[in-house]
PDB file of C-alpha atoms in Angstrom:
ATOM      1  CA  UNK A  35      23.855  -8.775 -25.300  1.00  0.00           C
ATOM      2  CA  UNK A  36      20.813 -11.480 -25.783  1.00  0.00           C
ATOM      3  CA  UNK A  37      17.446 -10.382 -23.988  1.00  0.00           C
ATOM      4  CA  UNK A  38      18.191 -13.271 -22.084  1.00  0.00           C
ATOM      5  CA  UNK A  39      21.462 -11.603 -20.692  1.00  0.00           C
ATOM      6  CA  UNK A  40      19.514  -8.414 -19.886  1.00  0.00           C
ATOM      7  CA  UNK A  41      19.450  -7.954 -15.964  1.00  0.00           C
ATOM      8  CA  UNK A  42      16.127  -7.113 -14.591  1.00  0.00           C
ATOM      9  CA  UNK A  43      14.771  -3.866 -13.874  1.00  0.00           C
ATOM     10  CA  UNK A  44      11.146  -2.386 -13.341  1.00  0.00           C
ATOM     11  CA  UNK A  45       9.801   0.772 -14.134  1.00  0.00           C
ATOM     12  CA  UNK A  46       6.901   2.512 -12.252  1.00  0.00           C
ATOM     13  CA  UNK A  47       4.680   5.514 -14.104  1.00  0.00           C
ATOM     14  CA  UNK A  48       3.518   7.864 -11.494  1.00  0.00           C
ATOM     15  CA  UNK A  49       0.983  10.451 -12.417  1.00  0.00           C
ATOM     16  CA  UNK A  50       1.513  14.362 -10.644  1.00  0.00           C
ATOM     17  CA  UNK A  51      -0.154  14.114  -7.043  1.00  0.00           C
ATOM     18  CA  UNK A  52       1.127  10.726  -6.211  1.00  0.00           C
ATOM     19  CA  UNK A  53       4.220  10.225  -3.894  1.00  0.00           C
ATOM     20  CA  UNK A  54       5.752   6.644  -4.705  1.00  0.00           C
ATOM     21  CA  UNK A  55       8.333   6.569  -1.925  1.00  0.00           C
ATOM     22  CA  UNK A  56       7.545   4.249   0.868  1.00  0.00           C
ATOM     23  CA  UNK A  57       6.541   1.649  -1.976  1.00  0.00           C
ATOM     24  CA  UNK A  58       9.629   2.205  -3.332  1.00  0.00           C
ATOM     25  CA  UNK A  59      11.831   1.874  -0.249  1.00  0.00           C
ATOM     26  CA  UNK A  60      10.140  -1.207   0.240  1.00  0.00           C
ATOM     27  CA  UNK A  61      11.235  -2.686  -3.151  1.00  0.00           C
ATOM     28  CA  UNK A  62      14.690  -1.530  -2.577  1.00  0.00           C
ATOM     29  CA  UNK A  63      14.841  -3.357   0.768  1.00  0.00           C
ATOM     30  CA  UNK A  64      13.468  -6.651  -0.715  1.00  0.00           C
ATOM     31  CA  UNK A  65      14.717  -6.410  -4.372  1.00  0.00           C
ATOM     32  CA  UNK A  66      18.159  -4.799  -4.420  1.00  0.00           C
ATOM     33  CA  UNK A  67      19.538  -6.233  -6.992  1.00  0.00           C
ATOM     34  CA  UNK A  68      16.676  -5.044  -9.512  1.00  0.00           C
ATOM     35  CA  UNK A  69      16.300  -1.512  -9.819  1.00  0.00           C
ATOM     36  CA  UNK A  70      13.193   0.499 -10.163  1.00  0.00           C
ATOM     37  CA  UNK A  71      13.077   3.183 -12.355  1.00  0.00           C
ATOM     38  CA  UNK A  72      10.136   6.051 -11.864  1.00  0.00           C
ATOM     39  CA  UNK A  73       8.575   7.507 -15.021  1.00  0.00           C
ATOM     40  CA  UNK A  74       6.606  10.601 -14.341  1.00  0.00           C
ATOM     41  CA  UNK A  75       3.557  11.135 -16.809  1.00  0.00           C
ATOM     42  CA  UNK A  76       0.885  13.552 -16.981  1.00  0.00           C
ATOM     43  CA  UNK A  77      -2.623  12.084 -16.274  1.00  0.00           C
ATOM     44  CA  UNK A  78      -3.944  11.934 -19.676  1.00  0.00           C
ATOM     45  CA  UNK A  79      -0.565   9.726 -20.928  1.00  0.00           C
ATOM     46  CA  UNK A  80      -0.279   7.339 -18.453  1.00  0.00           C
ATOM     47  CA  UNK A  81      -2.319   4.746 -20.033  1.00  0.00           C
ATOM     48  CA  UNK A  82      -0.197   5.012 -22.862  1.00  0.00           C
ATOM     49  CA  UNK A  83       3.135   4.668 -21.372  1.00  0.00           C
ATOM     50  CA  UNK A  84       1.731   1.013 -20.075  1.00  0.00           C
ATOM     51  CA  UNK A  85       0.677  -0.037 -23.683  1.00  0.00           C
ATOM     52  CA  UNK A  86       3.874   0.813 -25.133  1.00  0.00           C
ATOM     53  CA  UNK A  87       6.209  -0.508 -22.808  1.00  0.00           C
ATOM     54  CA  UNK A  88       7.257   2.803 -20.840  1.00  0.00           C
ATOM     55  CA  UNK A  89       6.719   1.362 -17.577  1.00  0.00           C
ATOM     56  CA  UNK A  90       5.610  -1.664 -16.277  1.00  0.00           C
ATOM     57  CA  UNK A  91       3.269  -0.909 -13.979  1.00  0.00           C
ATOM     58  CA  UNK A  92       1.844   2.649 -13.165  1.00  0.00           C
ATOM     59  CA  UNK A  93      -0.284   4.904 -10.488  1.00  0.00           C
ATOM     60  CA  UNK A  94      -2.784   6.509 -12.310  1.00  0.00           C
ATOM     61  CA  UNK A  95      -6.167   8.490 -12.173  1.00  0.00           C
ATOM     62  CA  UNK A  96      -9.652   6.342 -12.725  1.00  0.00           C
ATOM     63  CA  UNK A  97     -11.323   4.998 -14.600  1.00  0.00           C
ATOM     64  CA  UNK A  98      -9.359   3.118 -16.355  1.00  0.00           C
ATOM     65  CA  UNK A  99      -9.159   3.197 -19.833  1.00  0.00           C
ATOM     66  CA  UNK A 100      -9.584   0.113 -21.323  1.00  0.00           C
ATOM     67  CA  UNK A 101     -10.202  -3.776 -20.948  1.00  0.00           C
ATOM     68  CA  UNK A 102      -6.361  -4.361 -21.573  1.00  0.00           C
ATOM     69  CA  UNK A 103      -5.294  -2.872 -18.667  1.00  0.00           C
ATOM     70  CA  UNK A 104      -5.893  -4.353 -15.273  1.00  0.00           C
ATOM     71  CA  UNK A 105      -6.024  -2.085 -11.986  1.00  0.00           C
ATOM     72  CA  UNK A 106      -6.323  -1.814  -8.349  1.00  0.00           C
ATOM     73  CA  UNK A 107      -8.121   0.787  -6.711  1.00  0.00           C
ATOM     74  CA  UNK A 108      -5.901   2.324  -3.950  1.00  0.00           C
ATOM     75  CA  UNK A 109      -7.433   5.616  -2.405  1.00  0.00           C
ATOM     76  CA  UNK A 110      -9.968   8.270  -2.801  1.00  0.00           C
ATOM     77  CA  UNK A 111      -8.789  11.816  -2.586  1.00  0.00           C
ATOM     78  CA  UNK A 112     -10.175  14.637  -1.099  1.00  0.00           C
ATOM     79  CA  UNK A 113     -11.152  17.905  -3.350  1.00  0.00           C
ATOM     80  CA  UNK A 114      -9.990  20.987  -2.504  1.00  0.00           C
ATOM     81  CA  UNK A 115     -10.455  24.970  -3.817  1.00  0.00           C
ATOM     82  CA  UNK A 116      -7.056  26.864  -4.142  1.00  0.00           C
ATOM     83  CA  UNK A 117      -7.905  30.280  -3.062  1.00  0.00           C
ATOM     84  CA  UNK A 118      -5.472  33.363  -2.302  1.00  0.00           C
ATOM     85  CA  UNK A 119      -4.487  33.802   1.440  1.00  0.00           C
ATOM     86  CA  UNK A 120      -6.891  37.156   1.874  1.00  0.00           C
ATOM     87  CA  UNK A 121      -9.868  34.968   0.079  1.00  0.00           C
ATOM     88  CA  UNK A 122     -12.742  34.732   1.983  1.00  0.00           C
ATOM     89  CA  UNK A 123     -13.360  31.218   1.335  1.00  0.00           C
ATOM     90  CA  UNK A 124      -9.727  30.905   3.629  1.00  0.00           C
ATOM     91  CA  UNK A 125     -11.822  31.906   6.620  1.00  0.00           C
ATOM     92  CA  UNK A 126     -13.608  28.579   6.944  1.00  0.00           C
ATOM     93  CA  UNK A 127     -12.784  24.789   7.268  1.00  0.00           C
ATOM     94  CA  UNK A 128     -15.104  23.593   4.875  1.00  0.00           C
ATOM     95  CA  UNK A 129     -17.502  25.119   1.473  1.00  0.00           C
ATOM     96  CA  UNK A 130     -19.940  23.637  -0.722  1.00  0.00           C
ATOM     97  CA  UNK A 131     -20.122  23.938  -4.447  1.00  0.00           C
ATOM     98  CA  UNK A 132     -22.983  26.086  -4.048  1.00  0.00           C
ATOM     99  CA  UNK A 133     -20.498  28.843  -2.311  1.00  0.00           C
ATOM    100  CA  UNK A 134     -18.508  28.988  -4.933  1.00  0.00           C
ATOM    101  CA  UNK A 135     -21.511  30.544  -7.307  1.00  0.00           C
ATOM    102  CA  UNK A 136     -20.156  33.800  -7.304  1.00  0.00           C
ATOM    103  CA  UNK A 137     -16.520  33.011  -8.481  1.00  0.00           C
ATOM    104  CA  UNK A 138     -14.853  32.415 -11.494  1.00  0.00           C
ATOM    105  CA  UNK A 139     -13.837  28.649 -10.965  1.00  0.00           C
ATOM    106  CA  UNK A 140     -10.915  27.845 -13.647  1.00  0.00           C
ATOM    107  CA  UNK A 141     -11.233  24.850 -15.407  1.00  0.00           C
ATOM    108  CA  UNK A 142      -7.563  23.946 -17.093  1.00  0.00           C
ATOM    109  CA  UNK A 143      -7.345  21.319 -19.976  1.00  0.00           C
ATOM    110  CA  UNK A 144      -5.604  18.827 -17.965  1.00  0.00           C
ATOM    111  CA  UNK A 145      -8.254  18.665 -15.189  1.00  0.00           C
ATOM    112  CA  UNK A 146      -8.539  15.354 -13.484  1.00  0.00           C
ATOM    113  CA  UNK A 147     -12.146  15.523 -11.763  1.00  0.00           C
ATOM    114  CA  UNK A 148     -15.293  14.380 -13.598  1.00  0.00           C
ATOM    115  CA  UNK A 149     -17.278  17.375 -13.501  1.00  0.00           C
ATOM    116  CA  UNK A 150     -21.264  16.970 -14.969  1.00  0.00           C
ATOM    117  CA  UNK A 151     -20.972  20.589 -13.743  1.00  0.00           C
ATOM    118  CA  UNK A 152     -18.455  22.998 -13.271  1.00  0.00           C
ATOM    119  CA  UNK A 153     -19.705  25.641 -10.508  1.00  0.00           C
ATOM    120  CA  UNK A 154     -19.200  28.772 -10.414  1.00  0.00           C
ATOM    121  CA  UNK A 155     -18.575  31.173 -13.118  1.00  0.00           C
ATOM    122  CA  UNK A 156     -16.444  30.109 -16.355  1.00  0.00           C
ATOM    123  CA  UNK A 157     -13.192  31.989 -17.015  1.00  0.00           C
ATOM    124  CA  UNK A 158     -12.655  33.607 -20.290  1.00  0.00           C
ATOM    125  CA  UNK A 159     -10.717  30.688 -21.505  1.00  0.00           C
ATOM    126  CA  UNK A 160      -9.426  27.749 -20.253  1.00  0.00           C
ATOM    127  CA  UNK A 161      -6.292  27.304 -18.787  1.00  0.00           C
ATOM    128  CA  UNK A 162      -3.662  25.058 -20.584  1.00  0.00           C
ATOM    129  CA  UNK A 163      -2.251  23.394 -17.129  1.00  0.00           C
ATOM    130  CA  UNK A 164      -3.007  22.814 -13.705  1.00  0.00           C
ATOM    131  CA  UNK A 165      -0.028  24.986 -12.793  1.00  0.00           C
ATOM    132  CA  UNK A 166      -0.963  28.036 -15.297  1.00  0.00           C
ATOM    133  CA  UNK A 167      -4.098  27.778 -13.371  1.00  0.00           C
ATOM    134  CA  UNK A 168      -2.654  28.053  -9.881  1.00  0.00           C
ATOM    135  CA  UNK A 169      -0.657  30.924 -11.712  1.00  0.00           C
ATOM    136  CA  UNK A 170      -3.967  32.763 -12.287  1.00  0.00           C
ATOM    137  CA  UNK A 171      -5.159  32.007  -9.043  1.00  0.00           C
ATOM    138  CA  UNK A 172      -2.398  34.033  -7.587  1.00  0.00           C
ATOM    139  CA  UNK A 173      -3.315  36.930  -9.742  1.00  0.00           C
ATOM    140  CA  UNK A 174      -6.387  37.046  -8.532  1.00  0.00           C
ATOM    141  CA  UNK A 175      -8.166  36.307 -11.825  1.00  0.00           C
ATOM    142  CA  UNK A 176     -10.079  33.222  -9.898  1.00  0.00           C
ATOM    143  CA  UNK A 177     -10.149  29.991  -7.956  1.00  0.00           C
ATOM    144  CA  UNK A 178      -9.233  26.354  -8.782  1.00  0.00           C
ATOM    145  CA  UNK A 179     -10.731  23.097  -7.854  1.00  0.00           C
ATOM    146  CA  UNK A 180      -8.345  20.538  -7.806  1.00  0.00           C
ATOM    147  CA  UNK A 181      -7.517  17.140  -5.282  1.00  0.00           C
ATOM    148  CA  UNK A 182      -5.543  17.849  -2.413  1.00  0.00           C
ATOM    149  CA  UNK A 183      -2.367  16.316  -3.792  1.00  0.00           C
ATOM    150  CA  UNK A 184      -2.186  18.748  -6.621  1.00  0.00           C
ATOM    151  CA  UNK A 185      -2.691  21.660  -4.416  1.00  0.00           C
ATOM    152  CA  UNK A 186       0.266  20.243  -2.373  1.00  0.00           C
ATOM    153  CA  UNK A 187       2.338  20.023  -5.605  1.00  0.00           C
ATOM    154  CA  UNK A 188       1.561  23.045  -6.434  1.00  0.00           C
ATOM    155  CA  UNK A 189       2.015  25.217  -3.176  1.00  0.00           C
ATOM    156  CA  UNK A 190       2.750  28.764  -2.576  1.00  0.00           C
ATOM    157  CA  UNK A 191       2.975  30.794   0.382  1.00  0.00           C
ATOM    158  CA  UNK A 192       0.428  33.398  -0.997  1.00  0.00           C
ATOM    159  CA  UNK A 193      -2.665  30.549  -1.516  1.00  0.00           C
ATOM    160  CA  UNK A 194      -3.958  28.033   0.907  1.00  0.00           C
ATOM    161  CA  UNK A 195      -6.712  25.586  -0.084  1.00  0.00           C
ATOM    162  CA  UNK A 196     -10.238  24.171   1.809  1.00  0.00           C
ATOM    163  CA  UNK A 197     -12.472  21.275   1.663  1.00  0.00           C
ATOM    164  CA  UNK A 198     -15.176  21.079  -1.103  1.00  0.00           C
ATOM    165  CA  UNK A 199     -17.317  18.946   0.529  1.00  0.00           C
ATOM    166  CA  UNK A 200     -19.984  17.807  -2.338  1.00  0.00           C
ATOM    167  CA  UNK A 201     -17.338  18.181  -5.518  1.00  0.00           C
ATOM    168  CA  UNK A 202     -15.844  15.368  -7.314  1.00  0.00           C
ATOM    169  CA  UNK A 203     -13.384  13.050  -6.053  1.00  0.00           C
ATOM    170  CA  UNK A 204     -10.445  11.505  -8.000  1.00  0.00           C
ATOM    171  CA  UNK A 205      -9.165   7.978  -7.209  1.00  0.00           C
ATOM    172  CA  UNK A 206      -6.058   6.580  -7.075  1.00  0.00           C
ATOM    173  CA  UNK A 207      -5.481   2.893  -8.632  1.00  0.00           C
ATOM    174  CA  UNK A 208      -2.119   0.834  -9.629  1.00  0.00           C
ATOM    175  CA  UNK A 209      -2.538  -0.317 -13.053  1.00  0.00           C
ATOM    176  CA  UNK A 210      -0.132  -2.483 -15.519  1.00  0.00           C
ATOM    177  CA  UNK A 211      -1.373  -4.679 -19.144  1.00  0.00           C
ATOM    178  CA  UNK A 212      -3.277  -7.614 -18.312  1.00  0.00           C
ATOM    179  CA  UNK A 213      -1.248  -9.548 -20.757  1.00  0.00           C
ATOM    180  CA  UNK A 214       2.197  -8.465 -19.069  1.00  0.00           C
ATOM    181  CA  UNK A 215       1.456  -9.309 -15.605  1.00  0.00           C
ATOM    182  CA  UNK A 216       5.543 -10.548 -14.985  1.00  0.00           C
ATOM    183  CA  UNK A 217       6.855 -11.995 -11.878  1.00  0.00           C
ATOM    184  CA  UNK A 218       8.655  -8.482 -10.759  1.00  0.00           C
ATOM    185  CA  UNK A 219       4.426  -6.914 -11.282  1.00  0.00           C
ATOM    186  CA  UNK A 220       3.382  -9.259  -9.059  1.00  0.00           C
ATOM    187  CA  UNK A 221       5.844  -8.404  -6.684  1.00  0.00           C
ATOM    188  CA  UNK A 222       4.957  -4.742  -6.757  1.00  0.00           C
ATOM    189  CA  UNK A 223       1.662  -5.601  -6.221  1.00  0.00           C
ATOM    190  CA  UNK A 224       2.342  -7.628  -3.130  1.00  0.00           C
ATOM    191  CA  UNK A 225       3.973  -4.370  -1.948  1.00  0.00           C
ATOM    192  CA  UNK A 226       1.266  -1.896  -2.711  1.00  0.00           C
ATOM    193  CA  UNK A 227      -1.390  -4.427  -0.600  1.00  0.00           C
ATOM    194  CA  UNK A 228       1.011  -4.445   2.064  1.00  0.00           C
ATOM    195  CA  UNK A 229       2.264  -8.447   1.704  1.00  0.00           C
ATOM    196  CA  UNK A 230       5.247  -9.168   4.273  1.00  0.00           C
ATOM    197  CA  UNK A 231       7.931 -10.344   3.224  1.00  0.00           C
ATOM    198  CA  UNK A 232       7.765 -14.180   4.092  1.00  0.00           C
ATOM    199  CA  UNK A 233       3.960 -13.995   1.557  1.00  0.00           C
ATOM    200  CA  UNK A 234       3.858 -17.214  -0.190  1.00  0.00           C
ATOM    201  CA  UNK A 235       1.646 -15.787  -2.945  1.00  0.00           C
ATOM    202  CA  UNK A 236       3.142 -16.050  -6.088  1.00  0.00           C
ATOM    203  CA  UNK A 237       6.439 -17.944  -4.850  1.00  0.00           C
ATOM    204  CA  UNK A 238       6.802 -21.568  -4.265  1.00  0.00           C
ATOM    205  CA  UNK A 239       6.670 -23.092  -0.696  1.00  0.00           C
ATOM    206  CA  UNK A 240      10.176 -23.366   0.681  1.00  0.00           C
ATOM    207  CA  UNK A 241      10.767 -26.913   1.098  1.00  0.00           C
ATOM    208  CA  UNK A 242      11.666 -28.135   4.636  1.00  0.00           C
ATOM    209  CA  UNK A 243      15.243 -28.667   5.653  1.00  0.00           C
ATOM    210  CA  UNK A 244      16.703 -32.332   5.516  1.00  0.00           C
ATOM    211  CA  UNK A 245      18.380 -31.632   8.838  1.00  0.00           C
ATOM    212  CA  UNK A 246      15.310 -30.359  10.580  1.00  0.00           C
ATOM    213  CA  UNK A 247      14.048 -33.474   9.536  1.00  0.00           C
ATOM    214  CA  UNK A 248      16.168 -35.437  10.788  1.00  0.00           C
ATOM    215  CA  UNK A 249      16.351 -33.653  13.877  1.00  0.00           C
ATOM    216  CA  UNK A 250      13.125 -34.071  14.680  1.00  0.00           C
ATOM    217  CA  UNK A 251      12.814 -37.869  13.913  1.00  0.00           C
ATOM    218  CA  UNK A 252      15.959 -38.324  16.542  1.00  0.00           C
ATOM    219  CA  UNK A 253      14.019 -36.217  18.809  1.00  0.00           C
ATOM    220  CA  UNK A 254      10.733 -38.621  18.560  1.00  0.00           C
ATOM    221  CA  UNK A 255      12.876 -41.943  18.787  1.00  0.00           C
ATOM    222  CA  UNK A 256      14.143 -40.853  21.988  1.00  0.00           C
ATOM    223  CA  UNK A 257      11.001 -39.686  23.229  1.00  0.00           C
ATOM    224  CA  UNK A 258       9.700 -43.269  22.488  1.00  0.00           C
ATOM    225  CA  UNK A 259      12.069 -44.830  23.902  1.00  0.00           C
ATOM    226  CA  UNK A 260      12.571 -43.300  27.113  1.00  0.00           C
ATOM    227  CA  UNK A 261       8.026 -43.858  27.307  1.00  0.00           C
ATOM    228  CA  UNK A 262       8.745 -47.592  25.966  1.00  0.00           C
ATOM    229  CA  UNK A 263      10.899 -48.072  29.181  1.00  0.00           C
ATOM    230  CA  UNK A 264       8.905 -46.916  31.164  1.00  0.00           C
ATOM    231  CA  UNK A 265       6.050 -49.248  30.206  1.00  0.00           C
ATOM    232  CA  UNK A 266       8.404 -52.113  29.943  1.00  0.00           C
ATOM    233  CA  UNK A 267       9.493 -51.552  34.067  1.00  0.00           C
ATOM    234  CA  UNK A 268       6.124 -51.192  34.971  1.00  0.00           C
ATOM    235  CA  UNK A 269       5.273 -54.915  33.329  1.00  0.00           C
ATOM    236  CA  UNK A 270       8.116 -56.745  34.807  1.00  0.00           C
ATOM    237  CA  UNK A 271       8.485 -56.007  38.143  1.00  0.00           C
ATOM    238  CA  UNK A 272      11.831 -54.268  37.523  1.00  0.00           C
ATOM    239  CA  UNK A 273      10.487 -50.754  39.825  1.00  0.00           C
ATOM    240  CA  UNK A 274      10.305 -51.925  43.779  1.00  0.00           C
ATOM    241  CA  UNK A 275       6.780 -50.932  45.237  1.00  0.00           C
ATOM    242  CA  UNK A 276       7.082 -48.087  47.400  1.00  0.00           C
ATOM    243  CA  UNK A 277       7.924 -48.759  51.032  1.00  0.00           C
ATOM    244  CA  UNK A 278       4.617 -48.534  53.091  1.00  0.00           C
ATOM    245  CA  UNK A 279       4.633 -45.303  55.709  1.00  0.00           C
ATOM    246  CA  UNK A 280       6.853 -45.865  58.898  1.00  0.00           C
ATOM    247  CA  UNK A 281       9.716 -47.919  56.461  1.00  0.00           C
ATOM    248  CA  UNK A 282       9.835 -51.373  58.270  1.00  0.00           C
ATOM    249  CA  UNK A 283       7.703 -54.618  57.313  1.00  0.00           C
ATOM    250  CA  UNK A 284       4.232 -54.773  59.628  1.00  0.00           C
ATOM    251  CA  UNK A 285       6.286 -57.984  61.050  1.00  0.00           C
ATOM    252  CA  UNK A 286       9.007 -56.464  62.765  1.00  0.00           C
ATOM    253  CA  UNK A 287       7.049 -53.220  64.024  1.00  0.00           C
ATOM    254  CA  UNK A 288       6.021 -54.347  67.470  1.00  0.00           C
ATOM    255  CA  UNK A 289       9.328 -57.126  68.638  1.00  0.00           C
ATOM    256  CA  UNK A 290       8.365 -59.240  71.000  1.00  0.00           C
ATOM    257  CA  UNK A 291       4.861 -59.575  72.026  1.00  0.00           C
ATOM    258  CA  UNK A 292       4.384 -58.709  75.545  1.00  0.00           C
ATOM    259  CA  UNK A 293       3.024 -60.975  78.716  1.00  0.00           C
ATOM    260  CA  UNK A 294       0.089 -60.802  80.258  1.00  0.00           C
ATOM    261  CA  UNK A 295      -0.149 -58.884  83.693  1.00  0.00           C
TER     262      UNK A 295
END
């Protein structure tokens, strides 16, 4: 089979947090005949799997890495701490780095948020993955700071998670190679902003129907014609004037004119 014989298909990295699936419904409704494939990366590899071909388009973490790559910011998520359930951090809506002073905060090596900092107190070592971390957490050996969507991930019925209010934030951005930016991207990306449908960016005007053409010119002749006869009665007489009030000629009103007394 010739490349040119290959059917179409996409395929979309996602990194852990992000949920594709109302983008992807979407596609399936307006693309069904190309299937989209979902390639699930870890953070730190999904600027690879767009340079070598993996996928053709991807949600990843910012910044971007790279000139080659183009992206489109999406979202900014909120930062949570993952705390056990007894925790007294789980008492309030809300904490501030600052509260967190007194705790061992875990760092694992696949941590997504930009720290200059880390608060609280480093752990012996750190943690190889997010979910080892949450594993520790559990234990009771400390807390994690994480986005929201990787607390989600990563639930259990023994931690709950609040609102760092002054930690880093990680955002959210579709990204693909700025030299590979194919007819099915663009589509995808027409999705993501929320294009209907009937969008004409990217795809040629539909050109109007010869019948509704021809429709409507039948349409104007008659409308001309029917206002052409009307001028045309009014200029030669054809329309009798209207009969003046009472219906008889001022003649014939009174008969004959009476005698003098």
């Amino acid at each position: 089979m010739t490349g040119s014989d290959t059917p179409p298909s996409f395929r979309l990295a996602y990194v852990p947090g992000v949920t594709p699936t109302k983008w992807v419904r979407i596609w399936n409704e307006r693309l069904p005949d190309v299937p989209l494939t979902l390639v699930g990366v870890p953070a730190a590899e999904a600027f690879g799997a767009l340079r070598t071909g993996d996928a053709d388009a991807g949600f990843v973490r910012m910044p971007v890495d790279g000139a080659d790559l183009s992206a489109i910011p999406l979202y900014t998520e909120t930062t949570v701490v993952v705390v056990p359930k007894d925790h007294v951090v789980a008492a309030v809506e809300e904490v501030a780095t600052e509260d967190l002073a007194d705790e061992i905060v875990l760092h694992p090596l696949d941590d997504v948020l930009a720290w200059e900092t880390l608060p609280g107190r480093p752990a012996f070592e750190r943690p190889a993955t997010t979910a080892d971390a949450i594993e520790l957490v559990a234990a009771g050996i400390g807390v994690l700071v994480v986005p929201q969507s990787l607390a989600r991930l990563h639930h259990r019925k023994d931690l709950t998670y609040r609102t760092v209010s002054d930690a880093p934030a990680s955002r959210i951005a579709l990204s693909w190679p700025e030299e590979k930016t194919t007819d099915l991207v663009e589509e995808f990306i027409g999705i993501v902003r929320g294009r209907t449908v009937n969008s004409t960016r990217g795809r040629p005007p539909t050109p109007p129907q010869p019948k509704q053409r021809k429709a409507a010119g039948a349409a104007g002749g008659k409308t001309g014609a029917k206002a052409g006869g009307a001028k045309g009665g009014a200029k030669g007489g054809g329309a009798k004037p209207a009969a003046r009030s009472g219906g008889k000629p001022a003649a014939k009103r009174g008969g004959k004119p009476r005698g003098r007394r």
